Amino acid sequence: ITDPFAQSYALSAIAGAFFVLDSSAAMELLEELLQVAQQITEPSSQSRALSSITTTVRQMGDEDIARTLLGQLQPIAQQVRDSFILRDLAIFHAFHGDWFTALRILRTCLESDRLSAFATILTYHAEQERPQLIEGPVVLDVAATVEPSGAVQLQVTLQSPDRDCDRHADWWEVLSEEGDLLDRYLITEPHGFEKPFSTEKVMKVDVSQPIIIRAHFSAPVNSQTYYSPPSGIYYGPSTVINSHYSTQAMKGRLDQLDSFRSIRLSPYFASQVEGPGDQPQDCSGEGGDAA
């Protein structure tokens, strides 16, 4: 493809393929796309390609890889003076609580982009102070008691915009820092809308191991659209990737309960664990255990 317009759309479509790749393969692909995007000579086409790559990287489940790739993208955006991309980079860092980096990048943006980003950053700051403001199911509190057998009785408090059996928090799960599924608690009935509720489960888990506890919703709470490579100058068929996970979780150690804090995650973090294990079978009765 030699036409800059078609090149930019092709790169935008290819960037979406990261959803079906593992983290290392996705990083390799996106690094190659960055190199190709730098060679596009028409400014608006180059900006479109870089913006699509930025959007893709921001959604990656692996935060460390996303930071690495965005670190490579930042000097490119600064060189071509793409304020819109720099705005998105600032928003990414604010989302993950790196306020200093977010504000530093924001200073390099045009005033219009700076103002729109600042509104988003203020929202993230308010949500950090009050996780109840975050859309979707959120984890508000974690309590634990270690039993004589060494098992842990884990109590998790959620708030969720439950409506009915089709829209409610249907489980919470315990993950390692790397995203491995350690255990899951199934919730088979909706609770009061925006009313916190607690459930508990006895499980075997290393209390000194940092863990992540997040909630799952029965209906999609986040989505991302990507397109097949274009034919000529037109996009191919679109694909929507839905996520039933919130962008919020709690992280800490069970032997240091005061270490638990609210964190933000990509809705696609550790998405591979969603399908395995027991799933809610109906919407009645009490919550249960997943084997």
Short mmCIF file of C-alpha atoms in Angstrom, two decimals:
data_model
loop_
_atom_site.label_atom_id
_atom_site.label_comp_id
_atom_site.label_asym_id
_atom_site.label_seq_id
_atom_site.Cartn_x
_atom_site.Cartn_y
_atom_site.Cartn_z
CA ILE A 1 0.00 0.00 0.00
CA THR A 2 1.55 3.30 -1.10
CA ASP A 3 -1.27 5.78 -0.59
CA PRO A 4 -0.85 7.50 2.83
CA PHE A 5 -4.61 7.51 3.46
CA ALA A 6 -4.89 3.78 2.82
CA GLN A 7 -1.72 3.14 4.83
CA SER A 8 -3.17 4.86 7.88
CA TYR A 9 -6.41 2.89 7.73
CA ALA A 10 -4.54 -0.37 7.24
CA LEU A 11 -2.36 0.31 10.28
CA SER A 12 -5.44 1.25 12.30
CA ALA A 13 -7.07 -2.06 11.42
CA ILE A 14 -3.96 -4.13 12.12
CA ALA A 15 -3.52 -2.46 15.51
CA GLY A 16 -6.81 -3.99 16.63
CA ALA A 17 -5.37 -7.48 16.19
CA PHE A 18 -3.70 -7.24 19.60
CA PHE A 19 -6.95 -8.56 21.14
CA VAL A 20 -6.20 -12.04 19.76
CA LEU A 21 -2.47 -12.02 20.56
CA ASP A 22 -0.55 -12.64 23.76
CA SER A 23 1.26 -9.69 25.33
CA SER A 24 4.72 -10.34 23.86
CA ALA A 25 3.35 -10.87 20.34
CA ALA A 26 1.17 -7.77 20.64
CA MET A 27 4.13 -5.68 21.77
CA GLU A 28 6.23 -6.87 18.83
CA LEU A 29 3.41 -6.11 16.38
CA LEU A 30 2.73 -2.65 17.78
CA GLU A 31 6.43 -1.72 17.80
CA GLU A 32 6.55 -2.60 14.10
CA LEU A 33 3.43 -0.53 13.46
CA LEU A 34 5.04 2.46 15.19
CA GLN A 35 8.02 2.22 12.87
CA VAL A 36 5.78 2.04 9.80
CA ALA A 37 3.61 4.92 11.01
CA GLN A 38 6.67 7.16 11.25
CA GLN A 39 7.23 6.66 7.52
CA ILE A 40 3.78 7.97 6.49
CA THR A 41 4.42 11.32 4.82
CA GLU A 42 0.96 12.87 4.85
CA PRO A 43 0.42 14.52 8.29
CA SER A 44 -3.29 13.78 8.79
CA SER A 45 -2.86 10.15 7.69
CA GLN A 46 0.11 9.74 10.02
CA SER A 47 -1.85 11.27 12.87
CA ARG A 48 -4.74 8.87 12.24
CA ALA A 49 -2.42 5.86 12.34
CA LEU A 50 -0.62 7.02 15.48
CA SER A 51 -3.92 7.81 17.19
CA SER A 52 -5.25 4.31 16.46
CA ILE A 53 -2.08 2.75 17.85
CA THR A 54 -2.38 4.93 20.95
CA THR A 55 -6.00 3.86 21.50
CA THR A 56 -5.02 0.21 21.11
CA VAL A 57 -2.09 0.42 23.52
CA ARG A 58 -4.18 2.20 26.16
CA GLN A 59 -6.57 -0.78 26.18
CA MET A 60 -3.85 -3.42 26.61
CA GLY A 61 -4.29 -5.68 29.59
CA ASP A 62 -0.57 -5.60 30.45
CA GLU A 63 0.07 -2.18 31.98
CA ASP A 64 3.87 -2.55 31.92
CA ILE A 65 3.92 -3.27 28.19
CA ALA A 66 1.47 -0.43 27.58
CA ARG A 67 3.75 1.98 29.45
CA THR A 68 6.76 0.81 27.43
CA LEU A 69 4.98 1.28 24.10
CA LEU A 70 3.53 4.65 25.05
CA GLY A 71 6.99 5.70 26.19
CA GLN A 72 8.18 4.98 22.65
CA LEU A 73 5.20 6.79 21.15
CA GLN A 74 5.54 9.97 23.21
CA PRO A 75 8.67 11.40 21.51
CA ILE A 76 7.12 10.62 18.11
CA ALA A 77 3.98 12.55 19.04
CA GLN A 78 6.09 15.42 20.37
CA GLN A 79 8.19 15.48 17.21
CA VAL A 80 5.16 15.75 14.93
CA ARG A 81 3.42 18.02 17.45
CA ASP A 82 0.31 15.89 17.68
CA SER A 83 -1.48 17.42 20.66
CA PHE A 84 -4.41 15.00 20.47
CA ILE A 85 -2.16 11.97 20.98
CA LEU A 86 -0.26 13.70 23.78
CA ARG A 87 -3.59 14.38 25.44
CA ASP A 88 -4.43 10.66 25.29
CA LEU A 89 -1.03 9.79 26.79
CA ALA A 90 -1.67 12.17 29.68
CA ILE A 91 -5.08 10.58 30.26
CA PHE A 92 -3.52 7.10 30.32
CA HIS A 93 -1.06 8.06 33.05
CA ALA A 94 -3.77 9.79 35.07
CA PHE A 95 -5.97 6.69 34.80
CA HIS A 96 -3.21 4.69 36.47
CA GLY A 97 -2.61 7.32 39.16
CA ASP A 98 0.63 8.80 37.78
CA TRP A 99 -0.52 12.39 38.17
CA PHE A 100 2.94 13.95 37.82
CA THR A 101 3.60 12.37 34.42
CA ALA A 102 0.08 13.19 33.26
CA LEU A 103 0.42 16.87 34.11
CA ARG A 104 3.92 17.07 32.63
CA ILE A 105 2.69 15.73 29.29
CA LEU A 106 -0.41 17.90 29.47
CA ARG A 107 1.75 21.03 29.47
CA THR A 108 2.87 20.18 25.92
CA CYS A 109 -0.71 20.02 24.56
CA LEU A 110 -2.74 22.71 22.86
CA GLU A 111 -5.03 24.58 25.22
CA SER A 112 -8.21 22.97 23.85
CA ASP A 113 -6.80 19.45 24.32
CA ARG A 114 -5.40 20.42 27.71
CA LEU A 115 -8.80 21.56 28.94
CA SER A 116 -10.64 18.44 27.76
CA ALA A 117 -7.98 16.17 29.24
CA PHE A 118 -7.96 18.06 32.52
CA ALA A 119 -11.69 17.41 32.92
CA THR A 120 -11.08 13.67 32.49
CA ILE A 121 -8.13 13.74 34.87
CA LEU A 122 -10.22 15.47 37.53
CA THR A 123 -12.82 12.72 37.10
CA TYR A 124 -10.19 10.03 37.62
CA HIS A 125 -8.93 11.82 40.73
CA ALA A 126 -12.45 11.99 42.16
CA GLU A 127 -12.93 8.28 41.39
CA GLN A 128 -9.69 7.46 43.17
CA GLU A 129 -10.99 9.21 46.27
CA ARG A 130 -14.47 7.67 45.91
CA PRO A 131 -14.46 4.41 43.89
CA GLN A 132 -18.27 4.38 44.18
CA LEU A 133 -18.27 6.94 41.35
CA ILE A 134 -16.75 4.46 38.88
CA GLU A 135 -19.11 2.98 36.32
CA GLY A 136 -19.86 -0.72 36.71
CA PRO A 137 -19.28 -3.05 39.66
CA VAL A 138 -16.56 -1.92 42.07
CA VAL A 139 -14.79 -3.53 45.01
CA LEU A 140 -15.12 -1.29 48.07
CA ASP A 141 -13.59 -3.34 50.87
CA VAL A 142 -11.70 -6.54 51.63
CA ALA A 143 -11.63 -8.31 55.00
CA ALA A 144 -10.06 -11.65 55.89
CA THR A 145 -9.72 -14.10 58.77
CA VAL A 146 -7.11 -16.85 58.77
CA GLU A 147 -8.55 -20.09 60.14
CA PRO A 148 -6.56 -22.62 62.24
CA SER A 149 -6.33 -24.88 59.18
CA GLY A 150 -4.54 -22.13 57.29
CA ALA A 151 -7.50 -21.44 55.03
CA VAL A 152 -8.63 -17.84 54.64
CA GLN A 153 -12.20 -16.62 55.08
CA LEU A 154 -12.30 -13.75 52.60
CA GLN A 155 -15.08 -11.17 52.72
CA VAL A 156 -15.51 -8.81 49.77
CA THR A 157 -17.82 -5.80 49.67
CA LEU A 158 -19.09 -4.70 46.27
CA GLN A 159 -21.22 -1.93 44.88
CA SER A 160 -22.88 -2.67 41.56
CA PRO A 161 -25.51 -1.05 39.30
CA ASP A 162 -27.67 -4.18 39.52
CA ARG A 163 -31.07 -4.04 37.83
CA ASP A 164 -32.25 -7.59 37.23
CA CYS A 165 -30.99 -11.04 36.29
CA ASP A 166 -29.66 -9.72 32.99
CA ARG A 167 -27.66 -6.89 34.55
CA HIS A 168 -25.97 -7.62 37.84
CA ALA A 169 -22.59 -8.43 39.38
CA ASP A 170 -22.34 -12.18 38.87
CA TRP A 171 -18.96 -12.91 40.48
CA TRP A 172 -15.83 -11.59 42.06
CA GLU A 173 -12.48 -13.28 41.62
CA VAL A 174 -9.01 -13.38 43.11
CA LEU A 175 -6.03 -13.02 40.77
CA SER A 176 -2.28 -13.01 41.12
CA GLU A 177 -0.41 -9.87 40.09
CA GLU A 178 0.32 -11.59 36.77
CA GLY A 179 -3.38 -12.25 36.15
CA ASP A 180 -3.61 -15.93 37.08
CA LEU A 181 -7.01 -16.96 38.46
CA LEU A 182 -6.66 -18.13 42.07
CA ASP A 183 -10.33 -18.41 43.05
CA ARG A 184 -13.79 -17.11 42.27
CA TYR A 185 -17.07 -16.53 44.11
CA LEU A 186 -20.29 -16.77 42.09
CA ILE A 187 -23.20 -14.41 42.79
CA THR A 188 -26.51 -15.75 41.50
CA GLU A 189 -28.90 -12.94 42.40
CA PRO A 190 -28.99 -9.17 41.86
CA HIS A 191 -28.68 -6.86 44.84
CA GLY A 192 -30.03 -3.39 45.49
CA PHE A 193 -29.02 -0.82 42.90
CA GLU A 194 -25.87 1.02 44.04
CA LYS A 195 -26.24 -0.51 47.50
CA PRO A 196 -23.04 -2.09 48.87
CA PHE A 197 -23.26 -5.76 49.79
CA SER A 198 -20.78 -8.28 51.18
CA THR A 199 -20.18 -11.93 50.36
CA GLU A 200 -17.54 -14.30 51.67
CA LYS A 201 -15.73 -17.48 50.79
CA VAL A 202 -13.21 -19.76 52.47
CA MET A 203 -10.24 -20.38 50.21
CA LYS A 204 -6.64 -21.52 50.15
CA VAL A 205 -4.32 -18.69 49.21
CA ASP A 206 -0.84 -17.56 50.26
CA VAL A 207 -1.55 -14.64 52.59
CA SER A 208 1.85 -13.08 51.85
CA GLN A 209 1.17 -13.05 48.10
CA PRO A 210 -0.03 -9.78 46.54
CA ILE A 211 -3.46 -10.40 45.04
CA ILE A 212 -5.99 -8.52 42.94
CA ILE A 213 -9.73 -8.76 43.61
CA ARG A 214 -12.08 -7.59 40.88
CA ALA A 215 -15.76 -7.86 40.00
CA HIS A 216 -17.48 -9.22 36.89
CA PHE A 217 -20.80 -8.03 35.45
CA SER A 218 -23.36 -10.17 33.64
CA ALA A 219 -23.64 -7.61 30.81
CA PRO A 220 -20.83 -5.77 28.98
CA VAL A 221 -19.54 -2.68 30.77
CA ASN A 222 -16.76 -1.77 28.31
CA SER A 223 -16.24 -2.32 24.60
CA GLN A 224 -13.69 -1.67 21.88
CA THR A 225 -14.26 -1.71 18.10
CA TYR A 226 -11.63 -2.57 15.52
CA TYR A 227 -11.84 -3.08 11.79
CA SER A 228 -10.55 -5.57 9.26
CA PRO A 229 -7.90 -4.22 6.85
CA PRO A 230 -9.50 -1.98 4.22
CA SER A 231 -10.29 -2.79 0.62
CA GLY A 232 -9.04 0.24 -1.26
CA ILE A 233 -9.81 3.19 1.00
CA TYR A 234 -12.71 1.59 2.85
CA TYR A 235 -12.69 -0.25 6.16
CA GLY A 236 -13.43 -3.93 6.19
CA PRO A 237 -16.02 -5.48 8.57
CA SER A 238 -15.90 -4.24 12.16
CA THR A 239 -15.55 -6.39 15.26
CA VAL A 240 -16.63 -5.29 18.73
CA ILE A 241 -14.73 -6.74 21.69
CA ASN A 242 -16.83 -6.53 24.86
CA SER A 243 -15.59 -6.74 28.42
CA HIS A 244 -17.70 -7.66 31.43
CA TYR A 245 -14.98 -6.54 33.86
CA SER A 246 -14.83 -3.24 35.68
CA THR A 247 -11.82 -0.95 35.31
CA GLN A 248 -11.44 -0.95 39.10
CA ALA A 249 -10.11 -3.55 41.54
CA MET A 250 -8.50 -3.85 44.97
CA LYS A 251 -4.89 -4.92 45.37
CA GLY A 252 -2.99 -5.92 48.50
CA ARG A 253 -1.87 -8.75 50.79
CA LEU A 254 -4.11 -10.71 53.12
CA ASP A 255 -1.53 -10.67 55.92
CA GLN A 256 -1.53 -6.86 55.67
CA LEU A 257 -5.15 -5.87 55.17
CA ASP A 258 -4.31 -2.18 55.38
CA SER A 259 -2.23 -2.65 52.23
CA PHE A 260 -5.34 -3.06 50.09
CA ARG A 261 -5.99 -0.09 47.86
CA SER A 262 -8.21 0.70 44.93
CA ILE A 263 -6.43 0.43 41.57
CA ARG A 264 -7.43 0.90 37.93
CA LEU A 265 -7.06 -1.88 35.38
CA SER A 266 -7.66 -2.19 31.69
CA PRO A 267 -11.02 -3.95 31.23
CA TYR A 268 -9.06 -6.49 29.17
CA PHE A 269 -6.56 -7.34 31.92
CA ALA A 270 -6.32 -11.14 32.30
CA SER A 271 -9.32 -11.58 30.03
CA GLN A 272 -8.25 -15.17 29.38
CA VAL A 273 -9.52 -16.26 32.82
CA GLU A 274 -13.14 -15.25 32.15
CA GLY A 275 -14.20 -18.44 30.38
CA PRO A 276 -12.53 -21.22 32.42
CA GLY A 277 -14.06 -22.44 35.68
CA ASP A 278 -17.65 -22.52 36.83
CA GLN A 279 -20.09 -19.94 35.51
CA PRO A 280 -23.38 -18.72 37.04
CA GLN A 281 -26.15 -21.05 35.89
CA ASP A 282 -29.22 -19.08 36.93
CA CYS A 283 -30.29 -15.96 38.75
CA SER A 284 -31.80 -17.07 42.04
CA GLY A 285 -30.72 -18.14 45.50
CA GLU A 286 -27.41 -17.41 47.16
CA GLY A 287 -23.96 -17.05 45.71
CA GLY A 288 -21.77 -20.11 45.48
CA ASP A 289 -18.27 -21.39 44.95
CA ALA A 290 -16.42 -22.00 41.73
CA ALA A 291 -14.25 -25.09 41.71
#
